[in-house]
Amino acid sequence: MSDDLDDIQAIFFEECNEGLAVAEAGLSTMADGDTSADVIAGVFRAVHSIKGGAGAFGHEALQSFSHIFENLLDEVRAGRIEPTADTCKNMLLAFDVLSDHVQAAQGFVAVPDDAAMLATLEALLAEGSGDAPAGDAAASPEASARAAEGEADEFGFMPVVVDIEDLDQEPDAFVDLGDGDAQESAADAGWSIRFAPSRDAMANGSEPLLVLRELERMGGEVVGVETAPLPPLRELDPEAAYFTWFVSVPATVTRSDIEEAFDFVAPDSGIDIVEGVAPSAPESEPELQPEPAPEPALEADEKSAASDAAPSTPPVENIPPAAAAKAAPPAPPAEAKAIEPPQNIRVDVSKLDMLLNLVGELVIRNSILADRLDSADQQRVELPELARLTREIQDNVMSLRAQPIRQAFSRVPRMLRELCSATNKDVVLEVSGEATEVDKSVIEKIGEPLTHMIRNAVDHGIEGTEERVAKAKPAQGNLKLSAEQRGARIFLRVADDGRGIDRERVLAKAVEKGIVASDATLSDEEIDNLICAPGFSTAETISSISGRGVGMDVVRSNVEALGGRIEISSTPGKGTTFTMILPLTLAILDGMVVRLCGQRYVLPLSNVVETVQPEPGQMRPVANSSEVIDMRGTYVPVKRLSELFQLPPADREDEDSVVIIVETDAGNVGLMVDTIEDRREVVIKSLDQNLYPIRGLGGATILGDGSIALILDIEALVASANSPSKFVLKGMAA
């Protein structure tokens, strides 16, 4: 049983993380000025769900804090507290404490000291309730007179005088809260709901009134309350729930939205959701027609005629929801076309990883069969059909792991506001491409690099307001965050319109710290990349934002660990752009198998534009020992991979080789190889996990004959083609 509870609690913590993401996005939106009812309600529901689950699993500290936070959100939602900039700022701070409480409930950190934050929330609640509620003003003179007879005690409670004989009066069994028009329209209501909270609901942190408020927010109306279970006042338990509520909800509300309001209601609560039936008093019994006296036996024809003439269903009036659900005749199949809500299931990521690995093995086995069978045998065993099915399985598995990158972008607005506050700068954020989908493992690992790049852009790149105005720039800085997919890669950019990289200062700092020699001659690109060196920083003092020289080093190491790379482009006085180029997926890609100096390599097919076998005179040398190929009047630079990898040159003419035109950021480039062998789906095996990262290589794969082929990183190869350092690959077997 404990294992089952652990599993359920694990699901609760997953839902907590989802709720925290929703709450943070909503609070950030509110801080930006959008305080619409939908945004506030979204934050309220997220915190309410966390509180309900915390109470169910006994996380008292989390439940207690989220309860106060929820009360504040409820007051904001009801319009009794204005969501000013100050209030939104305090709610964001409260969100931080709530996140710490969730971490503490999981055992990752110590329980946070929330006393100061609770005091702030209580103060906001007290300000919101400064005016007496309208209901108090309407109190009867008699009640006011009786209250005046007592004196407030030391806790501020005012005693009320009650006649002792009133304590044992029987309450009404049902209180009708709807007027005549409401009762008439209730029959046309989309949904009739009966809600009987668990007796211990409030003791477990679940407040029925919050559920009712949520239903009212959807347009629902409480039309009746069953009070029969309410005991005499002497026996009443103030922490117990006794009432049963009847609510009418419009047809425009979906069933899934209604069920969401009951997400964390105790399982022993009574919940009936019936479509198209008006709620009514529970004691109202269906007024059925009196049963006729037994008739004498009829002949078969007479019985048939009588049954045709008789009504199929006796008239029914004032049937409670539960009874109506049983009494209502089933709808004919032709009319039963209700759209079912989408069904979701939570799956452990490790199980998806295992499934992806199995698909990879299936791809490898398919490749082995393709190598060992001739064309006729492949057709006989329907190998092409097997390959098609394997590809469909692979695509579906990859779609299960694909997530929009907005999950990584969602924390940036709030981070930017905090950085602007700390640096006293005014920066506006532009986001694009947040719907781009990438593998979940990529999203999980780019959060830290993204944080460091944003901090670097705000602290080092973008100038202060006065400096920007002096340079005739807009007073407000601009930070652009974008993502786009190109083939099998995703390009994630952080661009600012700041001062750019001061290369003289960067080089001087690098020489001072011993990172480069004092007589070194470096290109602009090499100087820009020095900011990613371990321990490098141009900050004069160490602050909470920068100065320790670890930020950009972390960016580069994390990106390279993902099989990607980082590029830096800067124009002094105009700004800097950091580009993270990452694999779209870390599992399988379409590749072109090529042979070079007796060894086989794989080029990602997404980069390939076309292939050509050079004709005499089509290849032409240019300055600096470079070559180009004439492609229909356009000259495309050509790189010989054998020279880049310092492999022994093959004894063959250029006309016997193949030039593969690939698309890169720098434009089209030709890569010369010996031959093209095949097009294959290959399973990517990481080099940094099995060997070490090598620039220019995106990983390795196992071919159908069991041999290993290296996967080329085209962008890195082209970017480093003119660098003095070459790619030395010795001892690699074919």
XYZ file of C-alpha atoms in Angstrom:
734
model
C 0.000 0.000 0.000
C 2.871 2.362 0.807
C 4.293 1.813 -2.678
C 0.944 2.837 -4.151
C 0.932 5.995 -2.020
C 4.490 6.777 -3.116
C 3.461 6.434 -6.750
C 0.446 8.687 -6.229
C 2.570 11.209 -4.357
C 5.103 11.202 -7.205
C 2.259 12.107 -9.571
C 1.254 14.886 -7.176
C 4.765 16.355 -7.269
C 4.734 16.213 -11.075
C 1.459 18.114 -11.002
C 3.025 20.544 -8.518
C 5.813 21.296 -10.993
C 3.273 21.827 -13.760
C 1.201 24.045 -11.466
C 4.264 26.069 -10.485
C 5.070 26.648 -14.158
C 1.516 27.833 -14.810
C 1.523 30.041 -11.707
C 4.870 31.611 -12.554
C 3.785 32.353 -16.131
C 0.530 33.861 -14.884
C 2.169 35.976 -12.192
C 4.736 37.224 -14.714
C 1.898 38.159 -17.061
C 0.172 40.020 -14.216
C 3.400 41.852 -13.391
C 3.562 42.943 -17.035
C 0.148 44.561 -16.678
C -2.274 41.875 -17.883
C -4.558 41.359 -14.882
C -7.480 39.850 -16.776
C -9.810 37.459 -14.981
C -8.537 34.445 -16.937
C -4.915 35.073 -15.972
C -5.748 35.538 -12.285
C -8.010 32.462 -12.291
C -5.243 30.363 -13.844
C -2.817 31.275 -11.056
C -5.493 30.691 -8.429
C -6.317 27.201 -9.762
C -2.644 26.233 -9.809
C -2.078 27.253 -6.184
C -5.407 25.735 -5.138
C -4.427 22.382 -6.656
C -1.074 22.425 -4.877
C -2.754 23.202 -1.556
C -5.336 20.454 -1.970
C -2.740 17.801 -2.739
C -0.496 18.984 0.095
C -3.345 18.508 2.561
C -4.117 15.044 1.202
C -0.507 13.889 1.664
C 0.072 15.597 5.006
C 2.590 18.225 3.923
C 1.464 20.679 6.566
C 3.999 23.459 5.938
C 3.241 23.476 2.214
C -0.489 23.339 2.852
C -0.393 26.151 5.412
C 1.576 28.540 3.216
C -0.340 27.783 0.026
C -3.601 28.280 1.951
C -2.694 31.891 2.830
C -1.365 32.486 -0.688
C -4.587 31.066 -2.116
C -6.672 33.359 0.105
C -4.844 36.387 -1.281
C -5.335 35.195 -4.854
C -9.019 34.601 -4.135
C -9.387 38.180 -2.895
C -7.639 39.469 -6.014
C -9.831 37.286 -8.190
C -12.969 38.584 -6.468
C -11.867 42.190 -7.024
C -11.551 42.992 -3.315
C -7.786 43.503 -3.624
C -6.373 45.499 -6.527
C -3.540 43.683 -8.403
C -1.184 46.644 -8.284
C 2.483 46.426 -9.267
C 3.387 46.159 -5.566
C 0.903 43.354 -4.979
C 2.121 41.441 -8.045
C 5.723 41.839 -6.897
C 4.857 40.424 -3.472
C 2.964 37.541 -5.060
C 6.028 36.710 -7.169
C 8.100 36.659 -3.977
C 5.443 34.442 -2.392
C 5.721 32.155 -5.406
C 9.445 31.729 -4.679
C 8.629 30.626 -1.139
C 5.927 28.287 -2.466
C 8.482 26.713 -4.834
C 10.848 26.212 -1.899
C 8.055 24.537 0.064
C 7.419 22.127 -2.814
C 11.138 21.319 -2.938
C 11.138 20.818 0.829
C 8.126 18.496 0.635
C 10.115 16.351 -1.796
C 13.050 16.292 0.619
C 15.434 18.233 -1.619
C 15.891 21.269 0.645
C 15.104 22.320 4.202
C 11.703 23.793 4.999
C 11.984 27.524 4.230
C 11.479 30.224 6.839
C 8.261 31.776 5.548
C 7.379 33.946 8.556
C 8.237 37.246 6.846
C 6.393 36.297 3.670
C 3.339 35.150 5.611
C 3.300 38.456 7.450
C 3.362 40.285 4.105
C 0.500 38.194 2.746
C -1.529 38.697 5.917
C -0.946 42.443 5.686
C -2.213 42.478 2.108
C -5.260 40.479 3.154
C -5.910 42.867 6.036
C -5.733 45.857 3.705
C -8.188 44.203 1.360
C -10.674 43.494 4.114
C -10.459 46.942 5.686
C -14.052 47.792 4.750
C -16.840 45.840 6.367
C -18.586 43.432 4.008
C -21.937 44.447 2.662
C -23.543 41.529 4.430
C -22.510 42.917 7.818
C -24.228 46.229 7.118
C -27.437 44.403 6.409
C -27.469 42.605 9.740
C -30.677 42.827 11.685
C -30.985 45.476 14.419
C -31.723 42.710 16.930
C -28.461 40.925 16.129
C -26.540 44.173 16.395
C -28.157 44.902 19.743
C -27.309 41.448 21.060
C -23.712 41.778 19.846
C -23.430 45.116 21.589
C -24.309 43.484 24.877
C -21.007 41.615 24.947
C -17.481 42.892 25.182
C -14.613 41.903 22.951
C -12.171 39.465 24.586
C -8.391 39.676 24.435
C -8.362 38.120 20.960
C -10.859 40.615 19.579
C -13.829 38.232 19.405
C -17.240 39.756 20.080
C -19.661 37.454 21.957
C -23.206 37.087 20.617
C -26.203 36.495 22.879
C -28.303 33.514 21.715
C -31.498 32.161 23.221
C -30.798 28.681 24.571
C -34.039 27.309 23.118
C -32.783 28.160 19.631
C -30.007 25.568 19.921
C -32.232 22.545 19.454
C -34.426 23.757 16.642
C -34.567 21.482 13.642
C -33.050 23.137 10.531
C -34.882 23.186 7.247
C -34.135 20.019 5.282
C -33.628 21.954 2.038
C -33.000 25.649 1.380
C -34.144 26.813 -2.044
C -31.808 29.603 -3.221
C -33.232 30.091 -6.713
C -36.076 32.377 -7.752
C -38.863 31.388 -10.098
C -36.989 32.429 -13.243
C -33.932 30.510 -12.123
C -35.963 27.370 -11.601
C -37.550 27.701 -15.028
C -34.198 28.238 -16.734
C -32.598 25.435 -14.733
C -34.368 22.890 -16.871
C -32.491 24.301 -19.866
C -29.176 24.350 -18.001
C -26.293 22.467 -19.579
C -25.204 20.762 -16.367
C -26.764 19.914 -13.030
C -24.290 19.267 -10.226
C -24.783 17.740 -6.814
C -21.799 18.280 -4.527
C -21.686 16.628 -1.104
C -18.208 17.332 0.390
C -16.511 14.735 2.521
C -17.291 15.150 6.207
C -13.553 15.670 6.860
C -12.995 17.932 3.853
C -12.044 21.081 5.752
C -9.878 19.183 8.207
C -7.829 17.938 5.232
C -7.377 21.393 3.728
C -10.123 21.209 1.090
C -12.577 24.102 1.313
C -15.909 23.377 -0.416
C -16.674 27.083 -0.821
C -13.642 27.503 -3.086
C -15.011 24.795 -5.370
C -18.369 26.565 -5.447
C -16.694 29.879 -6.257
C -14.876 28.216 -9.128
C -18.180 26.886 -10.492
C -19.727 30.348 -10.104
C -16.800 31.829 -12.019
C -17.751 29.523 -14.900
C -21.243 31.010 -14.830
C -22.813 28.488 -12.459
C -25.466 29.281 -9.874
C -26.154 27.608 -6.536
C -29.867 26.806 -6.634
C -30.280 24.819 -3.444
C -28.639 23.443 -0.309
C -29.554 20.256 1.544
C -29.200 20.938 5.263
C -30.845 17.798 6.672
C -27.563 16.300 8.003
C -26.845 19.475 10.011
C -26.944 18.471 13.733
C -28.216 20.654 16.587
C -25.840 23.439 17.519
C -24.757 21.626 20.697
C -23.461 18.699 18.615
C -22.054 20.635 15.651
C -18.385 20.126 14.771
C -17.090 23.426 13.288
C -14.429 21.569 11.265
C -16.904 19.165 9.640
C -18.845 19.602 6.404
C -22.578 18.854 6.517
C -24.229 20.541 3.538
C -24.963 19.189 0.070
C -24.973 21.805 -2.671
C -26.960 21.854 -5.910
C -25.489 23.933 -8.736
C -26.692 24.734 -12.237
C -23.945 25.394 -14.829
C -24.494 26.708 -18.393
C -24.177 24.412 -21.394
C -21.247 26.473 -22.720
C -19.007 24.984 -20.033
C -17.368 21.667 -20.916
C -17.515 18.660 -18.645
C -13.729 18.555 -18.385
C -13.676 22.126 -17.011
C -16.278 21.189 -14.408
C -14.359 18.068 -13.401
C -11.181 20.130 -13.084
C -12.838 22.168 -10.323
C -13.110 18.932 -8.304
C -9.487 17.840 -8.902
C -8.453 17.703 -5.251
C -11.792 16.983 -3.635
C -11.633 14.048 -1.224
C -12.508 10.731 -2.911
C -15.322 10.010 -0.456
C -17.172 13.182 -1.475
C -20.406 12.852 -3.401
C -20.229 14.383 -6.878
C -22.956 13.951 -9.503
C -22.627 15.787 -12.822
C -25.695 15.343 -15.022
C -26.335 17.002 -18.351
C -29.604 18.776 -19.122
C -31.477 18.061 -15.846
C -32.558 20.775 -13.437
C -31.363 20.326 -9.833
C -34.085 20.182 -7.212
C -34.731 19.419 -3.577
C -33.486 15.969 -2.594
C -36.714 15.149 -0.857
C -38.704 15.729 -4.038
C -39.801 12.300 -5.150
C -40.716 11.631 -8.754
C -44.452 11.981 -9.241
C -45.160 8.878 -11.211
C -48.521 7.964 -12.656
C -50.382 5.503 -10.410
C -50.044 1.974 -11.557
C -53.226 0.725 -13.239
C -55.130 -2.152 -11.757
C -54.212 -5.534 -13.163
C -55.960 -6.057 -16.465
C -57.442 -9.281 -17.622
C -55.367 -11.276 -19.996
C -55.436 -9.888 -23.526
C -55.047 -11.586 -26.773
C -51.689 -11.139 -28.447
C -52.991 -8.566 -30.958
C -54.703 -6.559 -28.234
C -51.499 -6.554 -26.134
C -49.505 -5.266 -29.088
C -52.005 -2.509 -29.761
C -52.102 -1.524 -26.106
C -48.329 -1.308 -25.863
C -48.159 0.861 -28.978
C -50.763 3.242 -27.604
C -49.255 3.504 -24.104
C -46.588 6.133 -23.418
C -43.095 4.696 -23.273
C -42.097 6.680 -20.152
C -44.337 7.985 -17.386
C -44.141 11.767 -16.848
C -41.551 12.743 -14.261
C -41.280 16.015 -12.368
C -38.811 17.420 -9.837
C -36.401 14.504 -10.062
C -33.138 15.063 -8.199
C -29.954 14.742 -10.313
C -29.039 11.297 -8.995
C -32.564 9.970 -9.549
C -32.819 11.655 -12.925
C -29.634 9.976 -14.070
C -31.213 6.611 -13.323
C -34.673 7.451 -14.611
C -33.619 9.099 -17.879
C -34.022 6.746 -20.824
C -30.858 6.026 -22.779
C -30.384 8.210 -25.847
C -30.599 6.473 -29.193
C -27.206 5.604 -30.687
C -27.666 8.090 -33.541
C -27.896 10.981 -31.084
C -25.051 9.892 -28.804
C -22.346 11.935 -30.481
C -20.910 13.733 -27.473
C -17.271 14.658 -27.992
C -15.120 12.835 -25.470
C -12.380 14.912 -23.807
C -8.808 13.904 -24.692
C -7.429 11.153 -22.507
C -3.978 11.717 -21.014
C -1.606 9.408 -19.211
C 1.578 10.178 -17.314
C 4.637 8.171 -18.304
C 8.017 8.124 -16.623
C 10.642 9.667 -18.927
C 12.950 6.704 -18.304
C 10.378 4.449 -19.961
C 10.341 6.709 -23.021
C 14.154 6.582 -23.053
C 14.040 2.798 -22.998
C 11.479 2.761 -25.807
C 13.660 5.108 -27.839
C 16.696 2.864 -27.318
C 14.690 -0.136 -28.499
C 13.626 1.760 -31.610
C 17.298 2.543 -32.201
C 18.165 -1.148 -31.981
C 15.335 -1.870 -34.414
C 16.839 0.635 -36.860
C 20.226 -1.053 -36.554
C 18.721 -4.520 -37.177
C 16.881 -3.160 -40.191
C 20.177 -1.810 -41.497
C 21.839 -5.207 -40.985
C 19.114 -6.944 -42.985
C 19.457 -4.384 -45.766
C 23.206 -5.112 -45.955
C 22.869 -8.904 -45.950
C 19.937 -9.334 -48.329
C 19.958 -8.657 -52.038
C 17.135 -6.709 -53.683
C 15.053 -9.780 -54.491
C 15.293 -11.144 -50.943
C 14.437 -7.714 -49.511
C 11.250 -7.649 -51.557
C 10.448 -11.212 -50.583
C 10.596 -10.498 -46.846
C 8.966 -7.079 -47.353
C 11.954 -5.242 -45.922
C 10.860 -1.872 -47.384
C 7.536 -2.206 -45.557
C 9.400 -3.073 -42.354
C 11.560 0.029 -42.832
C 8.448 2.173 -43.303
C 6.840 0.829 -40.126
C 10.087 1.312 -38.218
C 10.188 4.932 -39.363
C 6.595 5.520 -38.255
C 7.338 4.025 -34.833
C 10.417 6.223 -34.563
C 8.512 9.385 -35.519
C 5.793 8.647 -32.957
C 8.294 7.934 -30.185
C 10.117 11.154 -30.981
C 6.844 13.088 -30.900
C 6.212 11.726 -27.388
C 9.483 13.272 -26.231
C 9.115 16.520 -28.179
C 8.243 19.559 -26.076
C 7.823 23.225 -27.052
C 10.849 25.267 -26.105
C 8.587 27.799 -24.388
C 9.119 25.680 -21.263
C 12.724 26.911 -21.228
C 11.712 30.450 -22.238
C 9.006 30.827 -19.567
C 11.426 31.828 -16.795
C 13.192 34.509 -18.841
C 10.697 37.408 -18.379
C 10.844 37.217 -14.617
C 14.618 36.737 -14.608
C 14.947 39.813 -16.825
C 12.819 41.929 -14.476
C 14.997 40.953 -11.516
C 18.192 41.689 -13.476
C 16.852 45.087 -14.565
C 15.985 45.894 -10.962
C 19.453 44.848 -9.764
C 21.332 46.752 -12.493
C 18.942 49.731 -12.730
C 18.529 49.191 -16.479
C 15.450 49.294 -18.676
C 15.322 46.350 -21.088
C 12.425 45.063 -23.192
C 12.264 41.400 -24.210
C 11.222 40.101 -27.641
C 10.527 36.385 -27.936
C 9.964 34.412 -31.131
C 9.845 30.741 -32.076
C 8.743 29.574 -28.633
C 6.505 26.929 -30.229
C 9.567 25.200 -31.724
C 9.640 21.611 -30.472
C 12.798 19.853 -29.375
C 13.639 16.721 -27.460
C 12.801 16.867 -23.751
C 16.389 16.096 -22.775
C 17.559 19.156 -24.705
C 15.054 21.427 -22.944
C 16.129 20.132 -19.534
C 19.787 20.965 -20.199
C 19.592 24.399 -21.835
C 18.064 26.178 -18.843
C 21.406 26.961 -17.180
C 23.203 28.115 -20.368
C 20.223 30.310 -21.229
C 20.313 31.889 -17.762
C 24.015 32.750 -18.052
C 23.604 34.258 -21.529
C 20.717 36.479 -20.366
C 22.698 37.632 -17.324
C 25.750 38.330 -19.485
C 23.704 40.337 -22.004
C 22.068 42.523 -19.344
C 25.106 43.041 -17.118
C 27.887 43.374 -19.722
C 26.167 44.028 -23.042
C 23.325 46.509 -22.656
C 24.296 49.983 -21.461
C 22.554 52.015 -18.792
C 19.867 54.506 -19.794
C 22.103 57.601 -19.632
C 24.880 55.953 -21.635
C 22.406 54.800 -24.304
C 20.910 58.279 -24.631
C 24.415 59.763 -24.929
C 25.116 57.346 -27.802
C 21.852 58.377 -29.549
C 20.343 54.969 -28.858
C 16.806 54.333 -27.578
C 16.740 54.698 -23.786
C 15.240 51.247 -23.489
C 17.535 48.335 -24.314
C 16.359 45.464 -26.485
C 16.939 41.773 -25.874
C 15.789 39.246 -28.464
C 15.305 35.574 -27.630
C 14.514 33.318 -30.576
C 14.464 29.672 -31.607
C 14.184 28.134 -35.041
C 14.608 24.688 -36.535
C 16.887 24.058 -39.469
C 16.947 20.479 -40.571
C 18.110 18.324 -37.668
C 19.369 21.298 -35.657
C 17.773 23.972 -33.517
C 19.252 27.474 -33.431
C 18.706 29.296 -30.146
C 19.768 32.960 -30.174
C 20.164 35.631 -27.516
C 20.791 38.996 -29.177
C 21.191 42.413 -27.525
C 21.608 45.927 -28.946
C 24.243 46.875 -26.413
C 27.840 48.026 -26.614
C 29.204 44.855 -28.197
C 32.433 43.062 -27.226
C 35.386 45.346 -26.505
C 37.991 43.110 -28.145
C 41.005 45.124 -26.976
C 39.888 44.864 -23.375
C 39.044 41.156 -23.736
C 42.471 40.385 -25.217
C 44.244 42.422 -22.537
C 42.351 40.561 -19.795
C 43.153 37.218 -21.414
C 46.853 38.076 -21.506
C 46.712 39.324 -17.898
C 45.141 36.052 -16.735
C 47.581 33.949 -18.750
C 44.901 32.498 -20.985
C 46.804 33.510 -24.140
C 50.393 34.525 -24.770
C 51.196 38.215 -24.904
C 52.510 37.933 -28.459
C 49.557 35.875 -29.753
C 47.822 37.040 -32.923
C 44.131 36.214 -32.787
C 41.265 36.807 -35.175
C 38.124 38.656 -34.094
C 36.287 35.336 -33.813
C 38.987 33.847 -31.610
C 38.991 36.920 -29.355
C 35.203 36.747 -29.026
C 35.452 33.111 -27.996
C 37.865 34.006 -25.189
C 34.900 35.094 -23.052
C 33.983 31.385 -22.835
C 37.382 30.475 -21.390
C 37.348 29.070 -17.819
C 37.816 31.813 -15.224
C 37.574 34.666 -17.711
C 35.663 37.817 -16.741
C 35.971 41.514 -17.580
C 33.997 42.582 -14.497
C 36.010 44.829 -12.166
C 34.164 43.634 -9.065
C 32.379 40.424 -8.150
C 28.633 40.873 -7.778
C 25.624 38.612 -7.401
C 25.263 38.717 -11.197
C 28.792 38.350 -12.603
C 32.514 38.589 -11.974
C 33.510 35.025 -11.136
C 34.327 33.905 -14.665
C 32.201 30.776 -14.702
C 29.061 31.859 -16.608
C 30.051 31.598 -20.263
C 32.355 28.670 -19.527
C 29.291 26.799 -18.225
C 27.410 27.776 -21.387
C 30.041 26.298 -23.685
C 30.593 23.097 -21.701
C 26.861 22.403 -21.379
C 26.193 23.058 -25.045
C 29.072 20.843 -26.162
C 27.858 18.107 -23.823
C 24.614 18.134 -25.826
C 26.524 17.622 -29.065
C 26.101 21.268 -30.022
C 28.245 24.370 -30.171
C 28.032 28.070 -29.415
C 28.801 30.872 -31.858
C 29.403 34.519 -30.940
C 28.859 37.416 -33.310
C 29.515 40.968 -32.127
C 29.646 44.432 -33.660
C 31.181 47.088 -31.382
C 28.617 49.720 -30.503
C 25.707 47.766 -31.969
C 25.362 44.575 -29.960
C 26.193 40.905 -29.573
C 24.442 37.711 -30.620
C 25.025 34.362 -28.920
C 23.819 31.370 -30.923
C 23.467 27.909 -29.447
C 23.287 25.298 -32.225
C 21.852 22.117 -30.765
C 20.698 18.772 -32.143
C 16.937 18.580 -32.545
C 17.054 15.073 -31.163
C 19.753 13.021 -29.523
C 18.684 9.697 -30.962
C 18.213 9.015 -34.677
C 18.886 10.934 -37.885
C 18.739 10.450 -41.644
C 22.264 10.223 -42.959
C 24.302 9.816 -46.113
C 27.057 7.220 -45.768
C 30.220 8.342 -47.575
C 33.673 6.789 -47.927
C 36.863 8.772 -47.435
C 40.360 7.268 -47.578
C 39.029 3.805 -46.859
C 36.895 4.926 -43.901
C 33.157 5.531 -43.745
C 31.459 8.632 -42.375
C 27.867 9.831 -42.087
C 26.691 13.279 -43.218
C 23.332 14.496 -41.868
C 21.003 14.389 -44.846
C 19.234 17.574 -43.680
C 22.346 19.595 -44.636
C 22.742 18.115 -48.116
C 21.595 20.254 -51.044
C 22.931 18.242 -53.990
C 25.840 16.072 -55.100
C 28.017 16.436 -58.164
C 30.887 14.521 -59.763
C 33.325 17.198 -61.001
C 34.033 17.456 -64.703
C 37.448 18.473 -66.063
C 37.968 22.189 -65.450
C 34.999 22.533 -63.090
C 37.273 22.678 -60.005
C 39.395 25.849 -59.854
C 42.095 26.920 -57.371
C 41.942 30.338 -55.727
C 44.147 32.246 -53.302
C 45.306 30.761 -49.994
C 45.318 27.222 -51.401
C 41.537 27.212 -51.527
C 39.346 25.756 -54.242
C 35.923 26.462 -55.708
C 33.606 24.552 -57.987
C 31.625 26.143 -60.789
C 27.950 25.320 -60.166
C 26.002 26.717 -63.104
C 27.847 30.024 -63.055
C 28.034 30.278 -59.264
C 31.315 29.511 -57.509
C 30.981 27.427 -54.345
C 33.981 26.936 -52.018
C 35.156 23.338 -51.665
C 36.795 21.703 -48.650
C 38.655 18.411 -48.949
C 37.738 16.369 -45.856
C 40.906 14.284 -46.190
C 42.975 17.456 -45.613
C 40.821 18.608 -42.695
C 41.235 15.238 -41.000
C 44.917 14.907 -42.037
C 44.230 11.557 -43.629
C 46.614 10.124 -46.242
C 45.435 11.336 -49.657
C 43.957 8.761 -51.981
C 45.594 8.162 -55.337
C 42.699 9.342 -57.487
C 41.709 12.221 -59.735
C 39.179 14.870 -58.757
C 36.906 13.619 -61.529
C 36.688 10.271 -59.706
C 35.582 11.942 -56.448
C 32.238 13.366 -55.389
C 31.499 16.884 -54.135
C 28.555 17.119 -51.741
C 27.040 20.614 -51.596
C 25.847 21.275 -48.050
C 23.908 24.206 -46.604
C 25.500 26.069 -43.683
C 25.168 29.407 -41.911
C 28.059 30.689 -44.025
C 26.283 29.688 -47.242
C 26.644 26.647 -49.462
C 29.936 24.763 -49.232
C 31.197 21.724 -51.113
C 32.737 18.778 -49.229
C 34.859 16.434 -51.328
C 34.688 12.711 -50.539
C 35.730 9.572 -52.419
C 32.327 7.948 -52.937
C 28.744 7.925 -51.694
C 27.648 4.500 -50.486
C 24.087 4.745 -49.213
C 21.383 6.686 -47.466
C 20.541 5.283 -44.026
C 18.765 6.022 -40.797
C 21.458 5.873 -38.147
C 21.354 5.741 -34.371
C 23.497 8.445 -32.773
C 25.916 7.274 -30.103
C 27.429 10.059 -28.015
C 31.190 10.514 -28.167
C 31.455 12.492 -24.934
C 29.843 9.628 -23.010
C 31.941 6.919 -24.625
C 35.173 8.764 -25.523
C 35.466 12.579 -25.409
C 34.020 15.471 -27.446
C 35.774 16.099 -30.767
C 35.034 19.321 -32.618
C 33.679 18.555 -36.064
C 32.088 15.269 -35.040
C 28.479 14.982 -33.874
C 28.791 11.410 -32.638
C 29.168 7.901 -34.006
C 26.909 5.107 -35.212
C 26.916 1.381 -35.851
C 26.389 0.366 -39.454
C 24.680 -2.763 -40.734
C 27.896 -4.795 -40.905
C 28.738 -3.960 -37.308
C 31.425 -1.378 -38.137
C 31.546 2.087 -36.602
C 31.115 5.277 -38.628
C 31.675 8.791 -37.367
C 28.873 11.348 -37.816
C 30.116 14.692 -39.144
C 29.064 18.046 -37.686
C 28.886 20.060 -40.896
C 28.608 23.504 -39.300
C 31.638 22.933 -37.069
C 33.669 21.552 -39.979
C 32.992 24.539 -42.184
C 33.499 27.061 -39.363
C 36.937 25.609 -38.587
C 38.033 24.844 -42.131
C 40.317 27.896 -42.234
C 41.632 27.443 -38.695
C 45.278 26.422 -38.268
C 44.197 23.462 -36.133
C 43.111 20.367 -38.032
C 41.015 17.394 -37.068
C 43.353 14.506 -36.415
C 41.556 11.161 -36.622
C 44.147 8.439 -36.443
C 43.617 4.804 -35.754
C 39.929 4.792 -36.680
C 39.061 1.496 -38.313
C 36.850 1.324 -41.389
